[in-house]
Structures are given as C-alpha cells and as structure tokens.
PDB file of C-alpha atoms in Angstrom:
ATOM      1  CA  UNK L   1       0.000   0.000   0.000  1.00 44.00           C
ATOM      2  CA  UNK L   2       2.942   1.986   0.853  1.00 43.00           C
ATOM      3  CA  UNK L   3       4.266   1.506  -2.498  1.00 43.00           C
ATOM      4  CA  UNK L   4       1.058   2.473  -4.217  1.00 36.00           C
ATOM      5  CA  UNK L   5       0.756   5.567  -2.279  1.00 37.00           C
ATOM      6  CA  UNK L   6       4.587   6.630  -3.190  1.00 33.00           C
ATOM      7  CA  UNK L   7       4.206   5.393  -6.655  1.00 42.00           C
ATOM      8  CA  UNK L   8       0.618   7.911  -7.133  1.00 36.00           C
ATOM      9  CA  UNK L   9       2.685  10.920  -5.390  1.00 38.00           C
ATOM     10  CA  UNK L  10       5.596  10.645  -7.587  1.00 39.00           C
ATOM     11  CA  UNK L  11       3.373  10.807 -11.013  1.00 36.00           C
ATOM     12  CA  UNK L  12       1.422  13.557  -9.202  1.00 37.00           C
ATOM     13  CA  UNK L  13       5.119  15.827  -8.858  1.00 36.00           C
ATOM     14  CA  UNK L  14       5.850  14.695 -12.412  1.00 38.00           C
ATOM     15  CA  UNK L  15       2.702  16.103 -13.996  1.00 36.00           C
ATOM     16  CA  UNK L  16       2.967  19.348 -11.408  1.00 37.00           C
ATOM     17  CA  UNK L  17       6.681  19.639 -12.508  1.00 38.00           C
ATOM     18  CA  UNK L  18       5.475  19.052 -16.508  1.00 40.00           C
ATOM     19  CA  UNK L  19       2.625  21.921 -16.575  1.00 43.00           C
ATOM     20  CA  UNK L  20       4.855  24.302 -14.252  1.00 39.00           C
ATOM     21  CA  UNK L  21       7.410  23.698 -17.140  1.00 38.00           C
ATOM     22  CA  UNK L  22       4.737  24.410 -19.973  1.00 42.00           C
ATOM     23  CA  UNK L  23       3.360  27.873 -18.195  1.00 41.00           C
ATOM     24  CA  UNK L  24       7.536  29.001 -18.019  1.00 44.00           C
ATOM     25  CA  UNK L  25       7.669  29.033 -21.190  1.00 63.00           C
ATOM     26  CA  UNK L  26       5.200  32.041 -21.283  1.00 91.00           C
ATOM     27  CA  UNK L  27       3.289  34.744 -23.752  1.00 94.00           C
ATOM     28  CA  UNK L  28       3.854  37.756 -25.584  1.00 94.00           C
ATOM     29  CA  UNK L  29       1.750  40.097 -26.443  1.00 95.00           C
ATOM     30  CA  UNK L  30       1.732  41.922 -30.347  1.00 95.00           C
ATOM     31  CA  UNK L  31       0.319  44.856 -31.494  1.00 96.00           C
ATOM     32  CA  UNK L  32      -0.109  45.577 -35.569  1.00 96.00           C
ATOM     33  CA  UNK L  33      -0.833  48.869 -36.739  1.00 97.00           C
ATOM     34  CA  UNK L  34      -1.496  49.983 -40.445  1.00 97.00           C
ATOM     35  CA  UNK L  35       0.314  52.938 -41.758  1.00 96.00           C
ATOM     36  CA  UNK L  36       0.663  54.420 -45.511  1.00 93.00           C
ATOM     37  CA  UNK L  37       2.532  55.950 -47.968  1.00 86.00           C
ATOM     38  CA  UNK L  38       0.817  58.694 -49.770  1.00 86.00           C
ATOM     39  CA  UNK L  39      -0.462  58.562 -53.512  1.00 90.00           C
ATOM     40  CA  UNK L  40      -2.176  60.606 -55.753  1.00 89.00           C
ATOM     41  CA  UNK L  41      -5.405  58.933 -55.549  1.00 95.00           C
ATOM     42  CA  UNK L  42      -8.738  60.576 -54.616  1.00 96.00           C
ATOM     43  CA  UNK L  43      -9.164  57.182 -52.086  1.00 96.00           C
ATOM     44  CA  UNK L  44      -7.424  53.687 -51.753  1.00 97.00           C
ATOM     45  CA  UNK L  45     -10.002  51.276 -50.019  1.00 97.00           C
ATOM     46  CA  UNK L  46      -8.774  47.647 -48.918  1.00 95.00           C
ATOM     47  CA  UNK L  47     -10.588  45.346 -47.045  1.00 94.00           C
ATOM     48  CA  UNK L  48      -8.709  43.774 -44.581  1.00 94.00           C
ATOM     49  CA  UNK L  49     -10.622  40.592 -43.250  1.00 93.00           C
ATOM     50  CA  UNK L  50      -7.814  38.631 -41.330  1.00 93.00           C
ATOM     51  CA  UNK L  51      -4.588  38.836 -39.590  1.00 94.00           C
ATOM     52  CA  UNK L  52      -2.029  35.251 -39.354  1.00 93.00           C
ATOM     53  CA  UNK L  53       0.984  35.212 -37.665  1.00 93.00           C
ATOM     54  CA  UNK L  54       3.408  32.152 -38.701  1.00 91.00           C
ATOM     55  CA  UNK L  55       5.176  30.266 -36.068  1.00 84.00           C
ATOM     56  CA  UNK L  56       8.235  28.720 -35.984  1.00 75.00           C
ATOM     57  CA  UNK L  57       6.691  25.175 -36.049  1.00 78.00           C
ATOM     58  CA  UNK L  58       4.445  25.768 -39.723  1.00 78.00           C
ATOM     59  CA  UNK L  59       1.275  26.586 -38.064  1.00 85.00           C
ATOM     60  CA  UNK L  60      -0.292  29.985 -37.605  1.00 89.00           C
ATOM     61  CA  UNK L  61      -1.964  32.087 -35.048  1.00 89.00           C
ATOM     62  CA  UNK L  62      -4.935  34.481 -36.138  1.00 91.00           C
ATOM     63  CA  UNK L  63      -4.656  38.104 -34.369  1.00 92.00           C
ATOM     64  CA  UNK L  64      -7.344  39.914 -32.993  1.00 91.00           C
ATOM     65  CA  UNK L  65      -8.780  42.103 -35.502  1.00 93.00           C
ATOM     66  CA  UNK L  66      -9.811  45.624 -34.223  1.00 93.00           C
ATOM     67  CA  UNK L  67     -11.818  46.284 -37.101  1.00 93.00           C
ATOM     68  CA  UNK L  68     -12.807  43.930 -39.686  1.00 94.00           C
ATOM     69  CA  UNK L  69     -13.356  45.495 -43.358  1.00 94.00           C
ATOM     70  CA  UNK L  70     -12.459  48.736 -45.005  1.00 96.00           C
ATOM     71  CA  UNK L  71      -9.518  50.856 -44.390  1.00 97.00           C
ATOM     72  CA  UNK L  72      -8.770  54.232 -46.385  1.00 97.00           C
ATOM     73  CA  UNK L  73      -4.944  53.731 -46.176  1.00 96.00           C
ATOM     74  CA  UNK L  74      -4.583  57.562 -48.050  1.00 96.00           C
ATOM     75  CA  UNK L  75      -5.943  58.740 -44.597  1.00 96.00           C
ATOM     76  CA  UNK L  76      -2.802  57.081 -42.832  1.00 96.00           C
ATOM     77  CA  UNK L  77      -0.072  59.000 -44.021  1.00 92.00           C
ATOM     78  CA  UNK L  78       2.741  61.489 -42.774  1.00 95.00           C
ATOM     79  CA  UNK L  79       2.785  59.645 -39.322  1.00 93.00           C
ATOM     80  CA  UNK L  80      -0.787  58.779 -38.660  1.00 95.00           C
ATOM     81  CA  UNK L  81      -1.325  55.049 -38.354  1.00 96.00           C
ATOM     82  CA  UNK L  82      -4.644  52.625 -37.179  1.00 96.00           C
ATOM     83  CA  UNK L  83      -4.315  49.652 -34.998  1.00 96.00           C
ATOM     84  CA  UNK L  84      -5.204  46.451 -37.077  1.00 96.00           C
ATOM     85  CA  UNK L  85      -4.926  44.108 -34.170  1.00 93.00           C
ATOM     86  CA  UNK L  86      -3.484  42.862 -30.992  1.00 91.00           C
ATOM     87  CA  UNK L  87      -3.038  39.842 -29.297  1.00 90.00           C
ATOM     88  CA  UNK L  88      -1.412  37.059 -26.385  1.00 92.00           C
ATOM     89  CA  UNK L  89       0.605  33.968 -27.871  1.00 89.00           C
ATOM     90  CA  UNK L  90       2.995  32.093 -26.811  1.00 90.00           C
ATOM     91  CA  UNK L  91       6.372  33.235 -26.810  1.00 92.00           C
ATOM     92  CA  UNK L  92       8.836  31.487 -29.481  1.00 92.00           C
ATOM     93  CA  UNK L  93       9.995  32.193 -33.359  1.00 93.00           C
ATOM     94  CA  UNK L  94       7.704  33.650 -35.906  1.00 93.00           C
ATOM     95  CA  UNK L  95       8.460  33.386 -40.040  1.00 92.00           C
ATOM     96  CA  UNK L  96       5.576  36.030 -41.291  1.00 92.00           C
ATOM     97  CA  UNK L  97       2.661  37.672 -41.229  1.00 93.00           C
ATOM     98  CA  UNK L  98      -0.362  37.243 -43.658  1.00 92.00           C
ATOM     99  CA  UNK L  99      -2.857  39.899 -44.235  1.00 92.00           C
ATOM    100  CA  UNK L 100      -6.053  38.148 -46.083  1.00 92.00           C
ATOM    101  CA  UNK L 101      -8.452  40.277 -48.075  1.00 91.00           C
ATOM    102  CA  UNK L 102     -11.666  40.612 -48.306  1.00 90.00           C
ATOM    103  CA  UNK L 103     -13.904  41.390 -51.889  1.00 90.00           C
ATOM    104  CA  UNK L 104     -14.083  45.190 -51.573  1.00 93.00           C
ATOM    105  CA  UNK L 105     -11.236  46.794 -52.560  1.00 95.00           C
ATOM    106  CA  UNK L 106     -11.395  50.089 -54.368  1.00 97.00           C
ATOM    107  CA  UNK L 107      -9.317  53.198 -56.066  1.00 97.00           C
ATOM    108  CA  UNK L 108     -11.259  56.418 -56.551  1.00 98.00           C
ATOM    109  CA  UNK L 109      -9.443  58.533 -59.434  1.00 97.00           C
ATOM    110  CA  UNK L 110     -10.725  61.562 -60.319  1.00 96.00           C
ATOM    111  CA  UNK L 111     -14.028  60.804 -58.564  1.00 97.00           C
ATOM    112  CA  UNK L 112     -14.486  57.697 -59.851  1.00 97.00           C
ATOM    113  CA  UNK L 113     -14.736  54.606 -57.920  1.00 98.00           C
ATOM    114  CA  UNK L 114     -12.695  51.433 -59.629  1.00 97.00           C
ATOM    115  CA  UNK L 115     -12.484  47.784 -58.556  1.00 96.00           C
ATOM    116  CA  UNK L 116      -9.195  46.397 -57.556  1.00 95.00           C
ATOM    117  CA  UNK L 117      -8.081  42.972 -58.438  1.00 91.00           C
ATOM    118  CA  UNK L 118      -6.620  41.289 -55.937  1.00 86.00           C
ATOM    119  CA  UNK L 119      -7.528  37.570 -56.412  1.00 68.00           C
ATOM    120  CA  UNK L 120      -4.069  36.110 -54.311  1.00 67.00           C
ATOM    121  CA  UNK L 121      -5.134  38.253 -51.360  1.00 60.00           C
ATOM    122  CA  UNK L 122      -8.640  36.794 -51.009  1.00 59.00           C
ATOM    123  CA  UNK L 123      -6.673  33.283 -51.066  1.00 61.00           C
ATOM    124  CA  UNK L 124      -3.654  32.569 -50.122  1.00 72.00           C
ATOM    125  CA  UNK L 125      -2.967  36.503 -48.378  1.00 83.00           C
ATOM    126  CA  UNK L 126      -0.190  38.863 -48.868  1.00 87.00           C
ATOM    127  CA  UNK L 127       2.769  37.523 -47.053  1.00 88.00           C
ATOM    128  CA  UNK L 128       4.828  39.574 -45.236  1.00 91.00           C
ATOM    129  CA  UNK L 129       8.423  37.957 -44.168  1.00 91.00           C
ATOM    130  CA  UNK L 130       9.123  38.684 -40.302  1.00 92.00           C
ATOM    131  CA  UNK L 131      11.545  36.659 -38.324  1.00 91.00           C
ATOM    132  CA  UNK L 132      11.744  37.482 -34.571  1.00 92.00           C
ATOM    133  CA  UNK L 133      11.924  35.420 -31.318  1.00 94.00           C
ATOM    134  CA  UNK L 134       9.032  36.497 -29.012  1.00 94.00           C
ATOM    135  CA  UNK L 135      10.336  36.495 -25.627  1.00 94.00           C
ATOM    136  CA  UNK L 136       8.838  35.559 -22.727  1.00 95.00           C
ATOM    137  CA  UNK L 137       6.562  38.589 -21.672  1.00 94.00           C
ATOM    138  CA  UNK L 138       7.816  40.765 -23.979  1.00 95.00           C
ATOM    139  CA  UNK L 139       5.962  43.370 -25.498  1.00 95.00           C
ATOM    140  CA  UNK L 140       5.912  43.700 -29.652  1.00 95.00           C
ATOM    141  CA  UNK L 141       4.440  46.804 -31.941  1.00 96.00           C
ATOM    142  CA  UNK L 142       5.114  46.778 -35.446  1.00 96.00           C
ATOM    143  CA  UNK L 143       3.658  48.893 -38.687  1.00 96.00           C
ATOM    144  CA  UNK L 144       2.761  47.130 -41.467  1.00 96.00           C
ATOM    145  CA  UNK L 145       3.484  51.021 -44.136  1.00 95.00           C
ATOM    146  CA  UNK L 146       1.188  49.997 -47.227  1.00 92.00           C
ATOM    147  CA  UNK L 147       2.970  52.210 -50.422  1.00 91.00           C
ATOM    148  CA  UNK L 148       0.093  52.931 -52.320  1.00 92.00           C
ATOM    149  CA  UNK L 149       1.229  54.285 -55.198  1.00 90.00           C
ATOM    150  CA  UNK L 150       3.920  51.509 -55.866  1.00 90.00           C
ATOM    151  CA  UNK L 151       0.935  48.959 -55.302  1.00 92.00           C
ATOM    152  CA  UNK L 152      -1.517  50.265 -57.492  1.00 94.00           C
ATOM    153  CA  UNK L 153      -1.204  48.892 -61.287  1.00 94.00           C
ATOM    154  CA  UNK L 154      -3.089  50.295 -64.638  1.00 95.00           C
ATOM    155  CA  UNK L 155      -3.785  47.802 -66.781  1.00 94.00           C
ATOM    156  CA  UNK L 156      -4.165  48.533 -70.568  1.00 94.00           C
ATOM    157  CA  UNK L 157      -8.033  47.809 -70.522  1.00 95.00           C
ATOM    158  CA  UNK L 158      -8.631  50.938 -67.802  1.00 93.00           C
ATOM    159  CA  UNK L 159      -9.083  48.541 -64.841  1.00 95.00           C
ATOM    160  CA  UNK L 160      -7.034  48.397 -62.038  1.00 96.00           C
ATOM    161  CA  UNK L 161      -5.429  45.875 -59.729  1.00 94.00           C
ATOM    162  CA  UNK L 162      -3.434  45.495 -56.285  1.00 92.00           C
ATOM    163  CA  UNK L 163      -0.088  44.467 -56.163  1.00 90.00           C
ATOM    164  CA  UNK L 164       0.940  44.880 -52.814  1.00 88.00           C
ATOM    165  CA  UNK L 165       3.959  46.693 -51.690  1.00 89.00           C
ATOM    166  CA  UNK L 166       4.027  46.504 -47.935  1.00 92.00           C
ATOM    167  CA  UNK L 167       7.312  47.411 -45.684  1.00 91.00           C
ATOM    168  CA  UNK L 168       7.280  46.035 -42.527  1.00 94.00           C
ATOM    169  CA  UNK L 169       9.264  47.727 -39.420  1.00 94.00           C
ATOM    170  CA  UNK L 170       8.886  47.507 -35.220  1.00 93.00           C
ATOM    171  CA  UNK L 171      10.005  50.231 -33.188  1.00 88.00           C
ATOM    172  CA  UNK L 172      13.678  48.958 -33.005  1.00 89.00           C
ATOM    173  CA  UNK L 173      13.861  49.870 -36.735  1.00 92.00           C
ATOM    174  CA  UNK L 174      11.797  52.843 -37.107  1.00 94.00           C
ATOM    175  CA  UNK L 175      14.014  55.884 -37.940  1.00 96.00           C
ATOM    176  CA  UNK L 176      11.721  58.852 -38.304  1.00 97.00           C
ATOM    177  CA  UNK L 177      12.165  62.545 -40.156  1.00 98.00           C
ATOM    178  CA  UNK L 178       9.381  65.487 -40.328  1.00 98.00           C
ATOM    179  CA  UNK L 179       9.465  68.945 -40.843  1.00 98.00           C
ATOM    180  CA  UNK L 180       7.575  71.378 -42.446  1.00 98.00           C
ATOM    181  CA  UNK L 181       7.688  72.615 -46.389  1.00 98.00           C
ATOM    182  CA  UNK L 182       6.065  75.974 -47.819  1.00 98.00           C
ATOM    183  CA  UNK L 183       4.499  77.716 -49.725  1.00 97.00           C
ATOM    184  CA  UNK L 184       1.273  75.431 -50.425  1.00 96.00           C
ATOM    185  CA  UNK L 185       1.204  76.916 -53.847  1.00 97.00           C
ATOM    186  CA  UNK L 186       4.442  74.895 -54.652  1.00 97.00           C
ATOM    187  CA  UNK L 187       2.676  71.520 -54.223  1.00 96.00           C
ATOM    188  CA  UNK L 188       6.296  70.153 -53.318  1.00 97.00           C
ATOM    189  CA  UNK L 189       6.569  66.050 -53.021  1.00 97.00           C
ATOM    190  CA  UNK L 190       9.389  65.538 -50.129  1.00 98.00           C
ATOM    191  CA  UNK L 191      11.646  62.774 -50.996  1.00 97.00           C
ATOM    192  CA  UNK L 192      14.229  60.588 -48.909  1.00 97.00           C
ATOM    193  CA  UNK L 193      16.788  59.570 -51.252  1.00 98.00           C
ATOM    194  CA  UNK L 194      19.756  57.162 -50.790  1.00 97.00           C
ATOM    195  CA  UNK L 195      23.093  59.156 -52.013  1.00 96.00           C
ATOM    196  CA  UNK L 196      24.672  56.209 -53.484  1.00 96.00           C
ATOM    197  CA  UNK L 197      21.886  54.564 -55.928  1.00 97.00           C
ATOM    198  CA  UNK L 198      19.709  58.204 -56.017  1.00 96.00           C
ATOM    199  CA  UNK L 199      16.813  55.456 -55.605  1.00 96.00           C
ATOM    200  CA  UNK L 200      13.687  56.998 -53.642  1.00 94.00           C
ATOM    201  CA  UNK L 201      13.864  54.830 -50.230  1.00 93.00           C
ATOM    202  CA  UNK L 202       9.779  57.155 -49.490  1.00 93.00           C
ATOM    203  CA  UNK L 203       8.025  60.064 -50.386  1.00 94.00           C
ATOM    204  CA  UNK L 204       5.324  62.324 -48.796  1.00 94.00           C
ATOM    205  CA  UNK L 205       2.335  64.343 -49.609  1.00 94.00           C
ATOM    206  CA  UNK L 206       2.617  67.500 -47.147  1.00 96.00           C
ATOM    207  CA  UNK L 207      -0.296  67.914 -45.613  1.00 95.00           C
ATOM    208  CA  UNK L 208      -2.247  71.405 -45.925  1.00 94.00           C
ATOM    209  CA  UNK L 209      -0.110  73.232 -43.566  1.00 97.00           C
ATOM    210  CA  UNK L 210       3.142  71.519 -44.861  1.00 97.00           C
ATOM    211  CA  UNK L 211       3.464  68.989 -42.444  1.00 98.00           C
ATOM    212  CA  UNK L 212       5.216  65.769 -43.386  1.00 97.00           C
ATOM    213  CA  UNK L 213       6.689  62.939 -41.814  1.00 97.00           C
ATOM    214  CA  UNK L 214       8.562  59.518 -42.528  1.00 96.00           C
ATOM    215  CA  UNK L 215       8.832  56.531 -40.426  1.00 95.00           C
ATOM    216  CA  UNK L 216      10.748  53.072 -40.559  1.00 94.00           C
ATOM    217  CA  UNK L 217      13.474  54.450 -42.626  1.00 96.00           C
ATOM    218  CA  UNK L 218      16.911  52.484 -42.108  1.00 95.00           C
ATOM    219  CA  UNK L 219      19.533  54.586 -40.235  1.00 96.00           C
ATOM    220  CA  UNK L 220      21.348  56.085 -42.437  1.00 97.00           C
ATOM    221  CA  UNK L 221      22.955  58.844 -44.349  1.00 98.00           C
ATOM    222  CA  UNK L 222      20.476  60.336 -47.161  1.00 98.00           C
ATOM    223  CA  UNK L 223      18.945  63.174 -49.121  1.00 98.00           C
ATOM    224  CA  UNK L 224      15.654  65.131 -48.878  1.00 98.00           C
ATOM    225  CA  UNK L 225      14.647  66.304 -51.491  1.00 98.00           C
ATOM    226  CA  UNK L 226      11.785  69.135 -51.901  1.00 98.00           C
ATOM    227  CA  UNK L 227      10.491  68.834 -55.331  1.00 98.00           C
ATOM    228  CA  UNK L 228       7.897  71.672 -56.540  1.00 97.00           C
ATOM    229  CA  UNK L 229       5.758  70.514 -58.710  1.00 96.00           C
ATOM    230  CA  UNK L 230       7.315  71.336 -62.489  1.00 95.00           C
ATOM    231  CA  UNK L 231       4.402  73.772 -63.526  1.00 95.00           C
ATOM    232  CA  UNK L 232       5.130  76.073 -61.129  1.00 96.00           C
ATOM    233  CA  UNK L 233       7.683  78.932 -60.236  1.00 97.00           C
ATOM    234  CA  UNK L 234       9.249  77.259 -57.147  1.00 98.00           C
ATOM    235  CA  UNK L 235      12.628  75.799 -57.354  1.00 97.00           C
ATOM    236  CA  UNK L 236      13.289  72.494 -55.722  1.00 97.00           C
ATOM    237  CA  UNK L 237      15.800  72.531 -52.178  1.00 98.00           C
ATOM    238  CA  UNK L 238      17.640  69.490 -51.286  1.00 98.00           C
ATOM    239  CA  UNK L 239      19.593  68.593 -47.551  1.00 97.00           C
ATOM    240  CA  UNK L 240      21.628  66.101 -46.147  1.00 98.00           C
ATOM    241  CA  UNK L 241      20.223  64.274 -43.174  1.00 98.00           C
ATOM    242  CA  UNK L 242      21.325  61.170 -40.789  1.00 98.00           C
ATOM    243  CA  UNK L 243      18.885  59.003 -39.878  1.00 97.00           C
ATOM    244  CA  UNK L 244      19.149  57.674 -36.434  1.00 96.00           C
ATOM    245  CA  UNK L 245      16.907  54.364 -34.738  1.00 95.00           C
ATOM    246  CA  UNK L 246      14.810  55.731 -31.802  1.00 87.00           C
ATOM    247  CA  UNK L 247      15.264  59.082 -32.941  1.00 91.00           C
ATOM    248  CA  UNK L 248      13.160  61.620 -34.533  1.00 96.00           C
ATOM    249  CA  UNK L 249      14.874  63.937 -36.901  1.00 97.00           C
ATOM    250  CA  UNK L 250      13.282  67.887 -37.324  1.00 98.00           C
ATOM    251  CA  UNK L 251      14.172  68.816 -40.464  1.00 97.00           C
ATOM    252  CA  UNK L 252      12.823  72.539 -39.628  1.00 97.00           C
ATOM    253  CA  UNK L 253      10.783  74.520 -42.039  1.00 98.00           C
ATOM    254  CA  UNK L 254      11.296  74.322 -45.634  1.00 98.00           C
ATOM    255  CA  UNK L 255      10.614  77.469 -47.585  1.00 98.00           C
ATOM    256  CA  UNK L 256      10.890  77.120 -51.408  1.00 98.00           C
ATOM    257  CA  UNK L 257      12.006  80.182 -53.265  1.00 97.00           C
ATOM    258  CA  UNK L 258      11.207  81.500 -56.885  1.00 95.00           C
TER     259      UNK L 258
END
C-alpha cells in the first residue's frame, strides 16, 4: 500500500513539474498597426478581413482584428497610423505575417470609384516575411506602411489591380524625419533619397499646412529632397540628413524660393 501511495505521489510531482514547465515558457503580447505611404489617388479602399501570424513550427496564429473590413490607407499617411490588431501567444519564433483580403477593394481617381483585383489576397494573403523570437513577456508593436502608389497597377483595358507593396518595421527599426515645407502653392513632393543609388527609399504628400513625416526608414545617411511641382515657379531645395533608430529627426521649415 505503501508503495502504491509513493508510486501515485511521484506521477502527481511529475505532472505538477510538466505543466509548471509548460506555463515558463510564457506569452507575448503583439500589437499591428497599419500605416501608408501617400499617392495621388482621390481614395485607396482595402478590405482587410484577417490577420495570421506564422510560427516557428508551420502553423499559424490568427490576431485579434480591431476592425474587420475597409480601411482608407490615403488617410494614414505622414505619421498617422490605425491599430489592425493585438493579441497574447505564446512566446517562441515567428516566419511572417499574412494579411487576407476581403472582396471590396477600391481606387477612386478623379471621382471615380474602380475595382481592384486582388484575387491572391482573397486566397492565399499577402505575405509579409518577419523573423523574430518572441520572448517571454515581452511586449511587440510593429507597422505594417502599405505604399500605395507603388501597389496600385493600370492595366491597358482601364481597370485596375493590387499588387501589394508593404514594408514592414517595429520600433527597433523605425528611424523617423518630419518637418515642415512651404508655400502650399508649390505643391512640393518631399523625398528621402539614398546618395549612393539616387533610388527613392519614401516620399510624402505634405499635408495642408506643410506637415510631413517619414517613419521606418533604415539609419542612415540620405537626401531630402523638396520637389515643386514642375508647372510652377518654385525651385526644388535638397539637404543632407542622418537618420538615427529611436530618434526623430526635425528637419525645420522648408521654404521654397522662386
């Protein structure tokens, strides 16, 4: 009896031990915000139905949408951002995020309302490639910074479809710049340009009082450029700036000159 009674204690401490060892291993908690670069559309409508989150073992987690359906991503530009979803998982490696569609998705150009094509997104998703190790009570925010104007395609029949340009970045690789630019009347397009290649890394729309703003730009040395629009009498200014992580860089008040 003895025996029986040690023998029933000692499975007892295993399976105490083996869930104790399970609940170490602990959650994380994700936020996933939505963020845009500007175009110049009258309106950019996607329909965001679901959020997946790959794990390092194949499978995948869905997030906690905030709101299910249609986002106007041309109203989240020069810093403003909405939160797509949060969640608790468990803590561990994660491959990618998908972002599934849903059937109304729309471009509005010069008042009129298109459909967008976007038959891969309502299937399989747009994949987004983001390998991290969630640690154990950690705390994770990342932007998903949909270019809109790079993601937008013309075909030759007047339609339009969606092919997705999406930059992914957390806070750990979010190098920011603002400033303002003026006059209105110049309708300048800012634009952060690598030195070396002269390719444009992101632009911005000002907004009416000549506000702009980038985020998750790599540090970095680069130039901004302050190009007036060709048809009128403004001449285009460009600086060098540094772009720092966890800083924000004021690049002042621009004023273009005739």
């Amino acid at each position: 009896m003895k025996n029986l009674i040690l023998s029933l204690s000692t499975i007892i401490l295993v399976a105490f031990t083996s869930c104790k060892s399970d609940d170490s291993a602990g959650n994380a908690t994700l936020k996933v915000n939505l963020t845009d670069a500007p175009a110049k559309y009258d309106k950019v409508e996607i329909d965001i139905q679901k959020l997946e989150l790959g794990t390092g073992n194949g499978g995948f987690t869905t997030l906690n949408l905030a709101n299910a359906g249609i986002y106007n991503i041309l109203d989240l530009n020069n810093g403003v951002d909405a939160l797509l979803g949060e969640t608790v998982l468990p803590a561990g490696n994660v491959s990618q995020l998908r972002m599934i569609l849903g059937t109304e998705n729309y471009v509005t150009v010069d008042g009129i309302r298109y459909p967008l094509a976007t038959p891969s997104a309502q299937q399989s998703g747009l994949k987004l490639s983001w390998n991290e190790t969630l640690e154990p009570d950690g705390a994770y925010e990342i932007w998903l910074d949909f270019d809109a104007d790079k993601s937008i395609v013309k075909q030759g029949n007047g339609s339009y479809s969606l092919k997705p340009v999406i930059r992914l970045f957390s806070k750990l690789t979010d190098g920011q710049v603002k400033g303002y630019v003026l006059p209105a009347e110049s309708q300048t397009v800012v634009k952060l340009i690598n030195p070396t290649t002269n390719e444009v890394v992101a632009s911005a729309i000002p907004e009416g009082n000549g506000y702009f703003m980038f985020r998750g730009i790599a540090e970095g040395n680069y130039k901004l450029m302050f190009d007036a629009l060709d048809t009128t009498p403004y001449n285009d200014v460009t600086k060098d700036v540094v772009v720092s992580y966890g800083k924000i860089l004021d690049a002042g008040t621009t004023t273009l000159v005739q």
